[in-house]
XYZ file of C-alpha atoms in Angstrom:
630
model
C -29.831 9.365 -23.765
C -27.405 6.959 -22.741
C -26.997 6.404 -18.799
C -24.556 4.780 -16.778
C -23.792 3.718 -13.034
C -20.720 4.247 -10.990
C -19.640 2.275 -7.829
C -20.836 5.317 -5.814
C -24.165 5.435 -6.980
C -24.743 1.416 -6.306
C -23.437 2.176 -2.728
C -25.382 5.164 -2.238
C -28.683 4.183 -3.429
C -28.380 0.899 -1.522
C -27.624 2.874 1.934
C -30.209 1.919 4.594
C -30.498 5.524 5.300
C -32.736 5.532 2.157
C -36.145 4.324 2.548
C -37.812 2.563 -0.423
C -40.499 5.561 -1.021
C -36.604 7.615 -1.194
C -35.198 4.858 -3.639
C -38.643 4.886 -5.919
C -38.695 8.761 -5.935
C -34.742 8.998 -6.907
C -35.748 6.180 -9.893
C -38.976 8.651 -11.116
C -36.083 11.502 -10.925
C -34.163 9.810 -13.056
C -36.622 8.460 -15.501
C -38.324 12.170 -15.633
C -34.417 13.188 -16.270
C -33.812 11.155 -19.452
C -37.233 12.651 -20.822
C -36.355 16.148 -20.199
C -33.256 17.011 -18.489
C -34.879 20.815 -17.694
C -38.194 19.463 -16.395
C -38.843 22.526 -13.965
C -39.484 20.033 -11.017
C -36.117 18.465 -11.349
C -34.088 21.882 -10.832
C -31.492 20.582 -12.955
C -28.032 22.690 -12.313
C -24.439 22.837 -12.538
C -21.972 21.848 -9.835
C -18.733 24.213 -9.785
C -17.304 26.916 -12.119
C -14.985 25.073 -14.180
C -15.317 24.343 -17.875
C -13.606 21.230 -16.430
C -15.916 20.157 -13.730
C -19.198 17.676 -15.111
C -20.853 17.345 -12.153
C -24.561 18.512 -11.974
C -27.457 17.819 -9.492
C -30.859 16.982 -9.726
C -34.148 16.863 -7.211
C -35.776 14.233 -6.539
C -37.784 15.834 -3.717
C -37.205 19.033 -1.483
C -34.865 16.866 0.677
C -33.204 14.090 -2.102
C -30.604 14.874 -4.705
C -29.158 12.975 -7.268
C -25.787 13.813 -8.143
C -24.605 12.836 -12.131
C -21.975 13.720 -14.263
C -22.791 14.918 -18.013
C -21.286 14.290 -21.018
C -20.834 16.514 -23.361
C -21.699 19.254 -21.455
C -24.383 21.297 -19.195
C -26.594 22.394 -22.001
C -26.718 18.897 -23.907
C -26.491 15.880 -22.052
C -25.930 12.885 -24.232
C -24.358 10.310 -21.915
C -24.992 10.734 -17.780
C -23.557 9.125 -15.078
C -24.868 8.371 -11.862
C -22.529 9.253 -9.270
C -24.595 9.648 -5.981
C -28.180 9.515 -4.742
C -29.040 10.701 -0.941
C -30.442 13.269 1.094
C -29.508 17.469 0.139
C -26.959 18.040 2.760
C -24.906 14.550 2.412
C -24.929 14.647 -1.642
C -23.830 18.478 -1.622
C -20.573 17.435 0.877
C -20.085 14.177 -1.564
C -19.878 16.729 -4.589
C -17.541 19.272 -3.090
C -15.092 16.466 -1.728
C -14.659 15.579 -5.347
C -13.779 18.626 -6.635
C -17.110 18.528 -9.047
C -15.420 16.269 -11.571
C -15.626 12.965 -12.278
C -13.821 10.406 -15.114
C -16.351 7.972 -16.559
C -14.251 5.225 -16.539
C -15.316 1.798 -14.606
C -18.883 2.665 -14.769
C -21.603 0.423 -16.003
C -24.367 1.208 -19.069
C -27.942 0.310 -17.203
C -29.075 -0.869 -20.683
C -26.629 -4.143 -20.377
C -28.024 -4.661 -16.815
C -31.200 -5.737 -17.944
C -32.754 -5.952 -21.537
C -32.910 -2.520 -23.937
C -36.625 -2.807 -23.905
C -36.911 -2.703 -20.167
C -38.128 0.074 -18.199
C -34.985 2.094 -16.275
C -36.661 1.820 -13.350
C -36.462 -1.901 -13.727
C -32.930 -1.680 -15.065
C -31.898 0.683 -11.783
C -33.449 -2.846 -9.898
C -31.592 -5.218 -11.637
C -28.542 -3.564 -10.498
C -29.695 -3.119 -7.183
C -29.687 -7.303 -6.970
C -26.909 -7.662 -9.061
C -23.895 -8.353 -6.592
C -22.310 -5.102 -7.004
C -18.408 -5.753 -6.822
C -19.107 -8.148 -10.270
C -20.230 -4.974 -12.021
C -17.296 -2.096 -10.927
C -14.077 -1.871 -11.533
C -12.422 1.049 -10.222
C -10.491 3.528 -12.560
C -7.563 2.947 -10.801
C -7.643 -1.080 -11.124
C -8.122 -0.654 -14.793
C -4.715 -0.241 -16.050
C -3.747 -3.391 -14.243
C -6.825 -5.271 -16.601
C -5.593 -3.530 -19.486
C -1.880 -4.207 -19.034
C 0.649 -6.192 -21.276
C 2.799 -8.081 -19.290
C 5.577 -8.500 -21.705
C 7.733 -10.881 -19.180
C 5.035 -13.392 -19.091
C 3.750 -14.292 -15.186
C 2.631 -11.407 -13.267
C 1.157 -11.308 -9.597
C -1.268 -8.933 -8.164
C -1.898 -8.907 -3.812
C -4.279 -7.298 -1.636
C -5.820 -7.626 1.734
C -9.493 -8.635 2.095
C -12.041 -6.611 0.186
C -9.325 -5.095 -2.193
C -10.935 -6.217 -5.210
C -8.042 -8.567 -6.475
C -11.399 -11.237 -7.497
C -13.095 -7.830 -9.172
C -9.732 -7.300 -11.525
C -9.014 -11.064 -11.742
C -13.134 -11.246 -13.727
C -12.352 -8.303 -15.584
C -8.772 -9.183 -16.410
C -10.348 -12.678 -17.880
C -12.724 -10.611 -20.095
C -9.829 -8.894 -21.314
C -7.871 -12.103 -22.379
C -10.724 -13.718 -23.987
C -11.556 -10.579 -26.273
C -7.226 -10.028 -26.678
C -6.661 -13.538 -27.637
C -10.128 -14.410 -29.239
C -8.813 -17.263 -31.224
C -7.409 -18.767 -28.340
C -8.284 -20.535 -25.006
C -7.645 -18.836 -21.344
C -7.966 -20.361 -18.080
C -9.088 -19.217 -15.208
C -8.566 -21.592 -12.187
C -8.350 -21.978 -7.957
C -8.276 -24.012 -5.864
C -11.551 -24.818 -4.956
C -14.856 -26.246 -7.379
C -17.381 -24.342 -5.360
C -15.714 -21.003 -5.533
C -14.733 -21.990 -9.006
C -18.032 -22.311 -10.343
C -19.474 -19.016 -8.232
C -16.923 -16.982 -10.185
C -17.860 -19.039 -13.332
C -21.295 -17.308 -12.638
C -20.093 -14.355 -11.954
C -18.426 -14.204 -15.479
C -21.445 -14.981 -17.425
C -23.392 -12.004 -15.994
C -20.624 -9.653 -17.331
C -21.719 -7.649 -20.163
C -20.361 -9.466 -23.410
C -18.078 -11.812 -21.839
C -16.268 -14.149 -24.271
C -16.860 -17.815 -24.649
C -13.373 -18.926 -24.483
C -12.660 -18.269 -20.751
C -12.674 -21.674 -18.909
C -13.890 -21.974 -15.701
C -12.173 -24.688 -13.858
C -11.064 -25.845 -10.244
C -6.946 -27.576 -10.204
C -8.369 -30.544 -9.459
C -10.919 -30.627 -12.481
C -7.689 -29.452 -14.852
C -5.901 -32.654 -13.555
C -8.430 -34.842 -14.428
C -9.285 -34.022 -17.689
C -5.330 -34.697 -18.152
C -5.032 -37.599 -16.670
C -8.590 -38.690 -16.212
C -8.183 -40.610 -12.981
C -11.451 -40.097 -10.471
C -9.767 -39.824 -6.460
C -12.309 -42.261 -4.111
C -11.912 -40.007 -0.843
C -12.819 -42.565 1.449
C -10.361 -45.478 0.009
C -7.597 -42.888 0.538
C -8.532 -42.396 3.979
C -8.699 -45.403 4.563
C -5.652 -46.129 3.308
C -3.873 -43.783 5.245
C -5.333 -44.830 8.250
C -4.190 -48.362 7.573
C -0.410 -46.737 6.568
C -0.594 -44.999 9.844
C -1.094 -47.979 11.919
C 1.648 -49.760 10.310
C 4.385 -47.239 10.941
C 3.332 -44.787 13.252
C 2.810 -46.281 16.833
C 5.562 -45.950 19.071
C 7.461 -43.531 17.191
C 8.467 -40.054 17.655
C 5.252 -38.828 14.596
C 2.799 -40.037 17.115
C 3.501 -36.963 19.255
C 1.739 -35.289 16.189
C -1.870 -35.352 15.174
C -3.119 -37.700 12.431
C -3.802 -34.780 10.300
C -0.131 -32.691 11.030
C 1.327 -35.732 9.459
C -1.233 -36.178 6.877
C -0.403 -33.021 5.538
C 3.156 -33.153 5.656
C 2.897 -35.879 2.641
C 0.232 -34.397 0.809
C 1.469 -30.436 0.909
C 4.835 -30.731 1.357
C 6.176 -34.180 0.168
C 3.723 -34.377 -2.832
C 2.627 -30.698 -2.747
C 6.285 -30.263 -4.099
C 6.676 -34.029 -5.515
C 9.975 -33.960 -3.533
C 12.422 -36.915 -3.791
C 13.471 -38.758 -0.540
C 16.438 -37.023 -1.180
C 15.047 -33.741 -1.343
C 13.011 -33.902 1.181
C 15.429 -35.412 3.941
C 17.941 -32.889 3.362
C 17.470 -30.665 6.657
C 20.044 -27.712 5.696
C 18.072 -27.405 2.146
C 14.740 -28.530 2.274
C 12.722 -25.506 3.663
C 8.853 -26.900 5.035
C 7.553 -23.479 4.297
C 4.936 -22.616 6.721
C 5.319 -25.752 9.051
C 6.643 -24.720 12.525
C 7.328 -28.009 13.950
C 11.033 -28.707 13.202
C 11.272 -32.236 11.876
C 15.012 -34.082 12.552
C 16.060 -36.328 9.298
C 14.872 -38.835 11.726
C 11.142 -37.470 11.861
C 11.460 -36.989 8.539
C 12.333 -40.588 7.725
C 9.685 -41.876 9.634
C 7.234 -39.462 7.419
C 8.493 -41.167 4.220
C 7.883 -44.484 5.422
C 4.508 -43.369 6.240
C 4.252 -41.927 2.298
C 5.620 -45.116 1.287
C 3.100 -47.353 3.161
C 0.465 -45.323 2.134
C 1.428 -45.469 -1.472
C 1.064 -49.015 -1.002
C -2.511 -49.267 0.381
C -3.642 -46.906 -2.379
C -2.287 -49.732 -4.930
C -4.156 -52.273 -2.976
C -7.353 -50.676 -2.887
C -6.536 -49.086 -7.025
C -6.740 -45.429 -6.072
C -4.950 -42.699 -5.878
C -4.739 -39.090 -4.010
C -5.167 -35.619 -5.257
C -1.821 -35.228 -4.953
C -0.772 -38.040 -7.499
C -3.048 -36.641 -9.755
C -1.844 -33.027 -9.545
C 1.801 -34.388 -9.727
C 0.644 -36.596 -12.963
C -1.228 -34.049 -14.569
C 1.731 -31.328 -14.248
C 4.589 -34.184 -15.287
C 2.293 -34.271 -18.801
C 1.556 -30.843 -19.167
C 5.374 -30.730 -18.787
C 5.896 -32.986 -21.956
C 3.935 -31.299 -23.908
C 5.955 -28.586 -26.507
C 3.420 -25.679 -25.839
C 0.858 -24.773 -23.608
C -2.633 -25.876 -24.039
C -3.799 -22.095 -23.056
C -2.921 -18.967 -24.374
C -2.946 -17.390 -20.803
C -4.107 -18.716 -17.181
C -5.728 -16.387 -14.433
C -4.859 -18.248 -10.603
C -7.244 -16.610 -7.547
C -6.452 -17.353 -4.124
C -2.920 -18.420 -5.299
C -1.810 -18.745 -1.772
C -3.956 -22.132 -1.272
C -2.561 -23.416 -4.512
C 0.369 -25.783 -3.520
C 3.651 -25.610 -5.993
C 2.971 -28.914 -7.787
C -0.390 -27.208 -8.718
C 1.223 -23.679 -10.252
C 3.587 -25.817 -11.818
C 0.173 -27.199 -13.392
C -0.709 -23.993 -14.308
C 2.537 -22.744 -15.620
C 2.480 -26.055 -17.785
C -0.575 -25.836 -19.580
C 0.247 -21.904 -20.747
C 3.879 -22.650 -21.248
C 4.268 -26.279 -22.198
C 7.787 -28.167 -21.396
C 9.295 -26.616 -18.105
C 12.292 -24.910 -19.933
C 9.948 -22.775 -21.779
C 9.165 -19.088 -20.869
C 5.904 -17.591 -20.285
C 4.338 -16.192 -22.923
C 3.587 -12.521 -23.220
C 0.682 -12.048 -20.782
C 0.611 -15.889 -19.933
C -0.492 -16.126 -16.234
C -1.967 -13.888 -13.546
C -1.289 -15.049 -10.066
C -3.176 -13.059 -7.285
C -3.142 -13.800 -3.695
C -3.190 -13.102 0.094
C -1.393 -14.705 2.876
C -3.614 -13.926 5.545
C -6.516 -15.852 3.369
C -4.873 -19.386 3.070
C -6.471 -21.955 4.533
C -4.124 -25.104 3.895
C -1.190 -26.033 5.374
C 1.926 -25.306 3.607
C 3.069 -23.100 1.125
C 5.630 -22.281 -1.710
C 7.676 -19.404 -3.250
C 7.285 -18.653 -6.698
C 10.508 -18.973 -7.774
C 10.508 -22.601 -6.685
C 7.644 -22.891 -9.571
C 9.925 -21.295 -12.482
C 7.996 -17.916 -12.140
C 9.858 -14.204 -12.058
C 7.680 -11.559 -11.176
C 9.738 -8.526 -10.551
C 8.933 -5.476 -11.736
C 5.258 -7.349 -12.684
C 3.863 -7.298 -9.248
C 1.336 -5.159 -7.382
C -0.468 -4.372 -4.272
C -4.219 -3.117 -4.154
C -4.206 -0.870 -1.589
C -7.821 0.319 -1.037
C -10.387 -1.804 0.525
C -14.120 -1.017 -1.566
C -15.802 -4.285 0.433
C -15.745 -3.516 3.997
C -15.883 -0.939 6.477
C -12.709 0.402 8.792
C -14.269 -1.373 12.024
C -14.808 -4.437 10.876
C -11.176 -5.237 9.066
C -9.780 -3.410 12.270
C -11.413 -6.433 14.711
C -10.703 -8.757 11.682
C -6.810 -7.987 11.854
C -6.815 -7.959 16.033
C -8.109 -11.771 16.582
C -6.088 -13.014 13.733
C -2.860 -11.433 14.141
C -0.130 -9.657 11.830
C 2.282 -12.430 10.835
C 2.114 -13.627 7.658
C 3.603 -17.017 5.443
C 5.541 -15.607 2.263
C 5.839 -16.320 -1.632
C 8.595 -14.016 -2.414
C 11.785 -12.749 -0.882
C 10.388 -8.837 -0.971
C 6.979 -9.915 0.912
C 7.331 -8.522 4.087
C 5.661 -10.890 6.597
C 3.358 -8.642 7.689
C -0.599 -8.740 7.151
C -1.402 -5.945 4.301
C -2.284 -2.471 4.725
C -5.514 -1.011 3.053
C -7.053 2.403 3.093
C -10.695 2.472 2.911
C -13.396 3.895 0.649
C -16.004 3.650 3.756
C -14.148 4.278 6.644
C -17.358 4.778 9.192
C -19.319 2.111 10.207
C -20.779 0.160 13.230
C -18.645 -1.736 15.591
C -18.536 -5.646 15.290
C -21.027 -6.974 18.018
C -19.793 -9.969 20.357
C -22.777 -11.641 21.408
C -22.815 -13.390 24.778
C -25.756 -15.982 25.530
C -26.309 -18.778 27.576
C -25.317 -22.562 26.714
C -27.148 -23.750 23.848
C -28.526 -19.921 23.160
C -26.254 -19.054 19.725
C -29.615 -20.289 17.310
C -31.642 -18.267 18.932
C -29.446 -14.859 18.990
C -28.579 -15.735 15.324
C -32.084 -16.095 14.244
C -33.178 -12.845 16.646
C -30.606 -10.614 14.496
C -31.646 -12.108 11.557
C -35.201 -11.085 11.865
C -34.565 -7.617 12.896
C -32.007 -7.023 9.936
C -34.807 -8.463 7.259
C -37.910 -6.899 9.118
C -36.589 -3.254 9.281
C -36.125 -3.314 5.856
C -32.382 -2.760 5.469
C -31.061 -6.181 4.288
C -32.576 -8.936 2.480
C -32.349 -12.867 3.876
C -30.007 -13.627 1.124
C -27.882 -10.521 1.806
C -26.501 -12.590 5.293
C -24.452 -14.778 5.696
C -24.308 -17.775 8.807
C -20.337 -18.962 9.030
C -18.524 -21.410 10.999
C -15.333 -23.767 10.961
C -17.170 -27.295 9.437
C -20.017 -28.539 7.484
C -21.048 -30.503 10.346
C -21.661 -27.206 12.264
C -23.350 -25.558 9.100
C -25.822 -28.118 8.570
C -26.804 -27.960 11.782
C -27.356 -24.478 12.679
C -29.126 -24.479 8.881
C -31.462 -27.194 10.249
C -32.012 -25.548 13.221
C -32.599 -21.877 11.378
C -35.238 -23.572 9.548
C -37.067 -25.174 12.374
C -37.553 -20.909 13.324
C -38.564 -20.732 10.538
C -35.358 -18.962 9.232
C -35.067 -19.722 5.025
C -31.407 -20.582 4.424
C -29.853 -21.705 1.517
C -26.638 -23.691 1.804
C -22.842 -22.750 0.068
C -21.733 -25.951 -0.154
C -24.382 -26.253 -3.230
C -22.681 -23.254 -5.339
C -20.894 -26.143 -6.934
C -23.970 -27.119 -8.617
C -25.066 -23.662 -10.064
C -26.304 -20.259 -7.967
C -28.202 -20.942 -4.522
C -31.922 -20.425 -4.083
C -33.592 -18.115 -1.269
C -32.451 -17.522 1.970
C -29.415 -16.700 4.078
C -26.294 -18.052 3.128
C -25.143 -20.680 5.746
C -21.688 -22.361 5.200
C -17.793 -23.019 6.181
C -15.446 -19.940 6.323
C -13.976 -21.649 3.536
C -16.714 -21.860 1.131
C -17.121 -18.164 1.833
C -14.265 -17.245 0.064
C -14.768 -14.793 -3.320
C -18.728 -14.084 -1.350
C -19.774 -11.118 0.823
C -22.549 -10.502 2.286
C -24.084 -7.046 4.298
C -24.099 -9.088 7.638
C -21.785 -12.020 8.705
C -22.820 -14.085 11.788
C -20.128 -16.213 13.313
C -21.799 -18.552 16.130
C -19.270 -21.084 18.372
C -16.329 -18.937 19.501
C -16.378 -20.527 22.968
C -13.198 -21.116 23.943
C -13.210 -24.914 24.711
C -14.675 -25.299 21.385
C -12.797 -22.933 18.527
C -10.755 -24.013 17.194
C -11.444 -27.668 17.883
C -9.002 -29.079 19.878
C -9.173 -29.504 23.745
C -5.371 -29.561 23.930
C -6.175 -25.815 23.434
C -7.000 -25.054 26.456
C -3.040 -23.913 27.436
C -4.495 -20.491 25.519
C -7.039 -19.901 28.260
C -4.635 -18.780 30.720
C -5.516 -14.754 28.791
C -8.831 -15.039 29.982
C -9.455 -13.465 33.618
C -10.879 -16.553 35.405
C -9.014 -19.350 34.329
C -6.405 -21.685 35.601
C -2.890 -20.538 34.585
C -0.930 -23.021 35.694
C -0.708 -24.565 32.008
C 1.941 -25.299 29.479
C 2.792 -23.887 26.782
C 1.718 -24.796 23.006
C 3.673 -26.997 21.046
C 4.850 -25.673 17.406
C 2.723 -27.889 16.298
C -0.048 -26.318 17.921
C 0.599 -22.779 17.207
C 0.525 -23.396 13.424
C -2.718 -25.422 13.608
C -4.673 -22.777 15.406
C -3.012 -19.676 13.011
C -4.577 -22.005 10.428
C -7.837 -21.870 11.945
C -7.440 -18.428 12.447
C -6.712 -17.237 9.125
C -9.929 -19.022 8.170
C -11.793 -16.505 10.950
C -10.276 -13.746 8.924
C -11.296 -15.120 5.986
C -15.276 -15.619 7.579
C -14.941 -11.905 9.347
C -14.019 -9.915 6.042
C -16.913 -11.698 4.299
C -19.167 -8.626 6.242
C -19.583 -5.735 4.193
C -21.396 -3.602 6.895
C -23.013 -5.664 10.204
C -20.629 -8.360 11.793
C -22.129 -10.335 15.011
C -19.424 -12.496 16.726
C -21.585 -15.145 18.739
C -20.733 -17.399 21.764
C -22.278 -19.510 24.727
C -19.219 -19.160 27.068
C -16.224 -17.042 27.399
C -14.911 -16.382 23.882
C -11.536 -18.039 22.234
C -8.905 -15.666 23.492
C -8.361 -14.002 20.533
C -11.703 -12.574 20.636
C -11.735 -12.010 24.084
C -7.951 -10.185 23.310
C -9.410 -7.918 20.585
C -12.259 -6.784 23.190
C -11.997 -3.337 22.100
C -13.098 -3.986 19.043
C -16.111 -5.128 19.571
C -19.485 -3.811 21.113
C -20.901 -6.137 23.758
C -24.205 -6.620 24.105
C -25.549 -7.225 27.866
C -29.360 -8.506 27.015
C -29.912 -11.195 24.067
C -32.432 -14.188 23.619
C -30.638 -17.309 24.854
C -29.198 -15.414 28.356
C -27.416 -12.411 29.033
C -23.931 -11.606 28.812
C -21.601 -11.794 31.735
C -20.954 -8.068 33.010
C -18.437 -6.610 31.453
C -15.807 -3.465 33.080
């Protein structure tokens, strides 16, 4: 008998509402099933009337049913799928909301989990641990995996926990068994995400070979195999700024504004001085600072002098490499790929999907071939200055673009608090986006409140490591099943340090880049979070005088009952740093698949303290107890 999984099962059998005596007694059930489907103790039986409807249920005690679909009928099961495992009541109501049918596409055969001679108990396990969004596609995402995209470039967006990673993995299958002969990429922008996903991959059942795995930055350098010294660059910059800046009108901006003004949007676009000092054309996409042709002057000085230390010192930037890399990809007749996949597109700048377009297209006046390049995204997920249309990078995808539309990760609450702190307004890459943070409808739509935690100065270690012990001692999560995120390494290696000395295991994301992470919980940037999730997120240092990381912030404390308001208001400038740092909350809060603590040692950043509502406060925690609240 051949058995599969479905997404529902996974998510059923995983509930904490199941004990592990329910889980082993569902596995017997199932095991005694593909023995004997009419073993009298399993009170094997039909769900609905219908010649049409496959669903039947099993017992796996008097109070546990499994519910599978059968295949190719009642009386001779040859291939089952498990749909749902839980107590009599809740699988019954699960059943009937599905109308006692279900298709058996997206579903997973437990014999490519883990080895054909291993016990299905074991195989049920292996699944279990697998990271489960890897595994399922849902039926409805599969025509947009199996799609020919005739036109060439196509682009795929979703909110958080849409599954735009889950079809991205799946789509990359699908090239590399379409166009065996032939090379596909599949790139972002980062090497620690890149090589997660890498791993991800190589778990899939019968993935091809000829999928490469590769951060932008690495596809530059193999082209032009120049090696960026971070620190020289810095210190170039540094030594550029001093030169040109002081007692000008850029030193009303911070060091790293400016710094990313040449490196996103001067060479993130490899704009000419011409270009680029043309006010009435050149449009700084997602800068809100209005620079004068004067400012703007100034800036390319600043490039210039820079340029010049990096000679000095014989280095270069990222940037120069990207912009080298794409201008000989671009002389090139053809592409070097058949096809290129791009995740988290919106972090990409347009120099780099140039890149990308290059190396599956070849010289710039060539189209995209037939299925060429996959470009999937979110707005609200960047986490770099900038940005870029796609038409600005040669790419047409009208009538080739979609929008996932259910969210399968997390649960209504915790998107709902997600979307409150960070706000609705959105950057945009094409002239039909709306501007507006995505809509999603969700699979789970109950679930428990986000929990702001308040505690006393220096208290956010201790609350972090009291939650984590009662999530891993109760039974319902495992320590590498949560996830420890803040704004900066420095932060992360020091609440890891301090986890430890409590005797906490963590395991660190910044060393994904250098294959999968050992035991523990997962402790890293919001950044490094991206493509992860985890059952429990715990986000420590939301005090207002320290997120994001500025004091100049303090204007926004005038929303918090208290507090002086006799302050001015926030520069431009200042507004688009914190959305910045804001979208990279977002991107740290939708990481939480089920439990999400929000943790602070003073009043919270007033976007927390703004989205009160959507959060349950907890009075009494180690470290102090919170302020009263109304």
């Amino acid at each position: 008998m051949d058995i599969h999984s479905a997404r529902s099962f996974y998510r059923a059998f995983n509930r904490p509402s199941l004990s592990d005596d329910e889980r082993a007694r569902c596995t017997r059930a199932i095991e005694k099933f593909s023995e004997n489907p009419f073993h009298p103790s399993l009170n094997y039986e039909r769900l609905g009337g219908s010649s049409r409807q496959n669903q039947c249920s099993i017992r796996a005690s008097q109070e546990l049913r499994i519910i599978l679909a059968v295949d190719p009928d009642f009386s001779s099961p040859e291939s089952v799928l498990l749909l749902y495992a839980g107590h009599h009541d809740a699988a019954y109501r699960w059943a009937s909301r599905r109308g006692y049918y279900t298709d058996a596409e997206g579903t997973v055969n437990l014999g490519n989990v883990a080895p054909p001679d291993t016990a299905l108990a074991n195989a049920i396990s292996s699944l279990s641990d697998f990271e489960e969004w890897q595994l399922f596609l849902h039926p409805d995402q599969e025509p947009l995996v199996k799609r020919h995209y005739v036109g060439g470039e196509a682009r795929i967006r979703g909110a958080a926990g849409t599954g735009k990673t889950v079809v991205a993995l799946h789509r990359a299958v699908e090239l590399g068994r379409r166009y065996a002969g032939e090379k596909v990429l599949f790139t972002t922008f980062s090497r620690s995400l890149t090589m997660h996903l890498k791993h991800l991959y190589r778990r899939m059942p019968n993935a091809p070979e000829n999928v490469d795995f590769l951060n932008i930055d690495r596809v530059a350098y193999r082209l032009v195999k120049q090696w960026v010294d971070g620190q020289k660059v810095d210190a170039a910059f540094e030594a550029a700024y001093r030169e040109i800046v002081p007692g000008t009108a850029l030193e009303r901006c911070r060091r790293d504004y400016v710094k990313d003004e040449i490196e996103k949007i001067i060479k993130g676009r490899a704009a000419t001085r011409e270009q680029y000092l043309d006010t009435g054309r050149f449009d700084r996409l997602g800068r809100r600072r209005r620079f004068t042709r004067a400012d703007r002057e100034l800036c390319w000085r600043l490039r210039e002098a820079w340029d010049d230390e990096m000679r000095k010192d014989e280095t270069t930037s990222f940037a120069d490499v990207l912009i080298a890399a794409r201008n000989r990809a671009w002389a090139r007749e053809a592409g070097e790929y058949r096809a290129a996949i791009v995740d988290e597109a919106q972090d990409m700048t347009l120099v780099g999907m140039q890149l990308v377009r290059a190396l599956v297209a070849g010289k710039r006046e060539n189209r995209v071939p037939r299925d060429g390049l996959l470009i999937l995204d979110d707005a609200a997920q960047r986490i770099y200055a900038g940005g870029f249309r796609l038409a600005w990078a040669d790419l047409r995808v009208k009538g080739r673009s979609e929008i996932l539309r259910t969210n399968y990760r997390n649960t209504r609450p915790i998107v709902e608090a997600a979307k409150a702190v960070r706000g609705d307004v959105l950057p945009v890459m094409e002239d039909n986006d709306d501007g507006a943070a995505l809509h999603a409808d969700f699979e789970q739509t109950e679930g428990s409140l986000p929990v702001f935690i308040r505690v006393a100065p220096g208290g956010e270690v201790c609350a972090i490591a009291d939650e984590v012990r009662k999530l891993v001692d109760d039974g319902s999560m495992t320590h590498e099943s949560i996830g420890v995120l803040m704004r900066s390494n420095v932060d992360a290696d020091r609440a890891a340090k301090a986890l430890f000395r409590k005797e906490v295991p963590c395991a660190m994301l910044k060393d994904m880049r250098h294959g999968t992470l050992g035991d523990g919980v997962r402790v890293g940037t919001f950044d490094r979070s991206k493509g992860l999730e985890f059952r429990a997120v715990l986000i420590p240092r939301l005090g207002a005088s320290i997120f994001p990381h500025k004091e100049e912030d303090r204007y926004l404390q005038q929303t918090i009952p208290g507090l002086p308001t006799t302050v001015r208001e926030p520069t431009d400038e200042e507004r688009e740093a914190r959305q910045l740092e804001l979208d990279r909350l977002y991107v740290g809060m939708t990481r939480a698949k089920e439990r999400l603590y929000m943790i602070a040692d003073e009043a919270p950043c007033p976007e927390v303290e703004n989205a009160r509502r959507f959060f349950r406060r907890d009075r009494h925690r180690i470290g102090g107890p919170i302020t009263s609240d109304p």
